[in-house]
Amino acid sequence: MRELHLVKDVLAKDIVLEANRKGFGRGLLAIGKINENIVAACADLTESTQIHLFAEAFPERFIEVGVAEQNLATLGSGLSAMGKIPFISSYAAFSPGRNWEQIRTTICLNDRPVKIVGAHAGLYTGADGATHQVLEDIALMRALPNMAVIVPGDSVEAEKAVAAMANDHRPNYLRLTREPTPVLTTSKTPFEIGKAYVYAEGKDLTVISTGVMTYQAMVAAEHLFKEGIDLEVIHVPTIKPLDSLTILHSVHKTKKVITVEEHQINGGLGGAVAELLAEEFPVPVKRIGVRDKFGQSGKPDELLEHYGLTSKHIMAQARKMVK
Amino acid sequence: MTKSLSIAELEQKATEIRESIIRMLEHAGSGHSAGSLGLADIFTALYFDILKCEPKKPDWDGRDILLLSNGHTVPVQYAALAHAGYFPKGELITLRRFGSRLQGHPERTKLPGLETTSGPLGCGLSQAAGMALAMRMDKITHRWVYVVMGDGELDEGNIWEAAMLAGKYKLSNVIGIIDRNNIQIDGPTESVMPLENLHEKWEAFGWHVLEIDGNNMQEIIDACALARSIIEKPVVIIAHTIPGKGVDFMEYDFHWHGKAPNKEEAKKALNELRTLKGKIRSEHE
Ligand SMILES: [Mg+2]
């Protein structure tokens, strides 16, 4: 674990909390200073998607499109055609939620490396309710040829993801979370698009998690270790392309898998892992996520509890599978 | 390329492009006849007179950009590109076949000379706006982005989102050309979803609007020249065209929107293109 430079104690009461969208905003500003070809556009949500930091620093490289997500995506395609590297932001429910076909045709099929930033994804969107808590965006983007799908685990990783995206020659989707969540990684923690990372080594069962759910997986692993159950935790910040080598290497050892994501269990990380293992190494897989339901208003903690997405739920599932 | 064709020569070229379109569609057995024929004069004018372009260097960075937003009319673009020398004319009859660079709807990554991938409607204008904004950021002047749109396509909200944005940013190097042929798949545009008053709609969105006979070579060329000289706002040219123009039994008939001629019809069409009384002027002067 040492080479990953994670924070020392995930159970610490004073673990730093920060929304990963903040990391995105900082990262875009930083890369914007280095690379003049970086441009940005937003659909009337500059501050909440944190793209305002870039917009204020580089007003001549920022385009406000208004509440028009179809235009946001296609405008991005046009900017990219002229050699720009456009980061386009909105809430994930609207982009890529509303403009999926524009993304498919004018970005993916047209092979224009536009960077789609979907903020306020998942249950952490909280009080806004089901309309805004998009739980299907990973599935939407994962189905598209050419697209890389990135779901950072914390703000520090999100910041690194922006720099990696700017240098990636594919269209990318970056999924972000509204509320502050624990920061697990440090500036020295590696991040590469397409790589998964073994955050905790163990032999009894592999927990494969993405985004802010990796924190819940790490907490579960700490507690279960004291009970004599040894979980391996793999953090998967890139859902597509999936790092099948890292996953298969672990599963050959443990032969049991739980996937954890703040997304529908269909079509997201759980789907991707189940597809991989069904073809390459069939073992028992249990998917933790939202089970074919919409979200609702509430505090993130209440929602995670209601939909079964906390460390407690991971622990209960692991105990059942490791007897 | 040197552009020194007379109006009569351009009209002759448009007839040749129409002949290619008929042959391509007949070979393919499917495709969109009416819009492709109706746009033949506009595409001839663009590739043989209006656009700064180098057919042997399709990526030349001084070129004007032409986006075809209503991708289903791509046979006219393929034919014009081949006649202009972007690729061999012999390849035209591979349209819509397995392994062809000439996909049923245009794919940029497959064929040099295409500037985007289109077919799903309503997406061209906003790409043009993105290109124009990028040029402005890079202080590039004297390059224009032409975007050809269908009229049925104007039902799409994405068009009006882009129209609003181009008006806001006063993107004067965007020139929209609307193929106003009054038909779409389900029938006349005004019964499917009324577009009028189209002229006033575009003006209300901050555009300068020109209206022309889109089958008149001189008017097409003059309108584009005027459009380039207007630097205060984006310009849209409402080009009134005859769907199926040049083939009597296809003209004005919306049933030919999404249909290709069979062998007999193609023969009849080719014959008409060469003999049609007065409709293709160059043939009869
Ligand atoms: Mg029409």
PDB file of C-alpha atoms in Angstrom, chain A residues 39 60-65 68-71 74-75 77-79 81-82 84 101-102 105-106 109-112, chain B residues 65 107-109 115-118 120 123 126-127 129-131 133-135 137-138 143 158 161-162 165 168-169:
ATOM      1  CA  VAL A  39     -11.176  25.831 -23.573  1.00  0.00           C
ATOM      2  CA  GLU A  60     -11.692  34.656 -23.732  1.00  0.00           C
ATOM      3  CA  ARG A  61     -11.478  30.848 -23.664  1.00  0.00           C
ATOM      4  CA  PHE A  62     -14.834  30.296 -21.991  1.00  0.00           C
ATOM      5  CA  ILE A  63     -18.243  30.047 -23.643  1.00  0.00           C
ATOM      6  CA  GLU A  64     -21.521  30.342 -21.774  1.00  0.00           C
ATOM      7  CA  VAL A  65     -24.136  28.455 -23.800  1.00  0.00           C
ATOM      8  CA  ALA A  68     -28.866  24.213 -23.759  1.00  0.00           C
ATOM      9  CA  GLU A  69     -27.097  20.904 -23.299  1.00  0.00           C
ATOM     10  CA  GLN A  70     -27.542  19.692 -26.871  1.00  0.00           C
ATOM     11  CA  ASN A  71     -25.789  22.829 -28.024  1.00  0.00           C
ATOM     12  CA  THR A  74     -22.203  19.882 -30.433  1.00  0.00           C
ATOM     13  CA  LEU A  75     -20.447  23.195 -29.840  1.00  0.00           C
ATOM     14  CA  SER A  77     -17.418  19.000 -31.159  1.00  0.00           C
ATOM     15  CA  GLY A  78     -16.884  22.116 -33.290  1.00  0.00           C
ATOM     16  CA  LEU A  79     -14.297  23.562 -30.905  1.00  0.00           C
ATOM     17  CA  ALA A  81     -12.482  20.220 -34.747  1.00  0.00           C
ATOM     18  CA  MET A  82     -10.338  23.359 -34.702  1.00  0.00           C
ATOM     19  CA  LYS A  84      -9.145  23.010 -29.063  1.00  0.00           C
ATOM     20  CA  GLU A 101     -27.264  11.282 -29.191  1.00  0.00           C
ATOM     21  CA  GLN A 102     -25.236  14.424 -29.892  1.00  0.00           C
ATOM     22  CA  THR A 105     -22.747  11.145 -33.287  1.00  0.00           C
ATOM     23  CA  THR A 106     -20.779  14.375 -33.191  1.00  0.00           C
ATOM     24  CA  LEU A 109     -18.483   8.533 -34.045  1.00  0.00           C
ATOM     25  CA  ASN A 110     -16.985  11.783 -35.313  1.00  0.00           C
ATOM     26  CA  ASP A 111     -13.911  11.084 -33.148  1.00  0.00           C
ATOM     27  CA  ARG A 112     -13.634  14.493 -31.521  1.00  0.00           C
TER      28      ARG A 112
ATOM     29  CA  ILE B  65     -15.281  24.764 -43.936  1.00  0.00           C
ATOM     30  CA  GLU B 107     -18.665   9.921 -41.735  1.00  0.00           C
ATOM     31  CA  ARG B 108     -15.791  12.312 -41.442  1.00  0.00           C
ATOM     32  CA  THR B 109     -13.292   9.698 -40.357  1.00  0.00           C
ATOM     33  CA  GLU B 115     -15.742  18.031 -42.120  1.00  0.00           C
ATOM     34  CA  THR B 116     -18.131  16.200 -39.815  1.00  0.00           C
ATOM     35  CA  THR B 117     -20.297  13.155 -39.291  1.00  0.00           C
ATOM     36  CA  SER B 118     -23.994  13.834 -39.684  1.00  0.00           C
ATOM     37  CA  PRO B 120     -29.103  12.706 -36.941  1.00  0.00           C
ATOM     38  CA  CYS B 123     -26.337  19.305 -35.070  1.00  0.00           C
ATOM     39  CA  SER B 126     -23.711  24.425 -33.316  1.00  0.00           C
ATOM     40  CA  GLN B 127     -20.589  22.712 -34.642  1.00  0.00           C
ATOM     41  CA  ALA B 129     -20.529  27.982 -34.041  1.00  0.00           C
ATOM     42  CA  GLY B 130     -17.866  26.052 -32.114  1.00  0.00           C
ATOM     43  CA  MET B 131     -15.523  26.270 -35.099  1.00  0.00           C
ATOM     44  CA  LEU B 133     -15.521  30.617 -31.812  1.00  0.00           C
ATOM     45  CA  ALA B 134     -12.255  28.675 -31.995  1.00  0.00           C
ATOM     46  CA  MET B 135     -11.195  30.793 -34.995  1.00  0.00           C
ATOM     47  CA  MET B 137      -9.903  32.771 -30.106  1.00  0.00           C
ATOM     48  CA  ASP B 138      -7.021  32.146 -32.505  1.00  0.00           C
ATOM     49  CA  ARG B 143     -12.049  31.857 -43.143  1.00  0.00           C
ATOM     50  CA  ASN B 158     -30.668  22.080 -31.219  1.00  0.00           C
ATOM     51  CA  GLU B 161     -30.097  26.715 -29.394  1.00  0.00           C
ATOM     52  CA  ALA B 162     -27.241  27.226 -31.838  1.00  0.00           C
ATOM     53  CA  LEU B 165     -25.715  31.353 -29.417  1.00  0.00           C
ATOM     54  CA  LYS B 168     -25.240  36.245 -28.940  1.00  0.00           C
ATOM     55  CA  TYR B 169     -21.610  35.963 -30.021  1.00  0.00           C
TER      56      TYR B 169
END
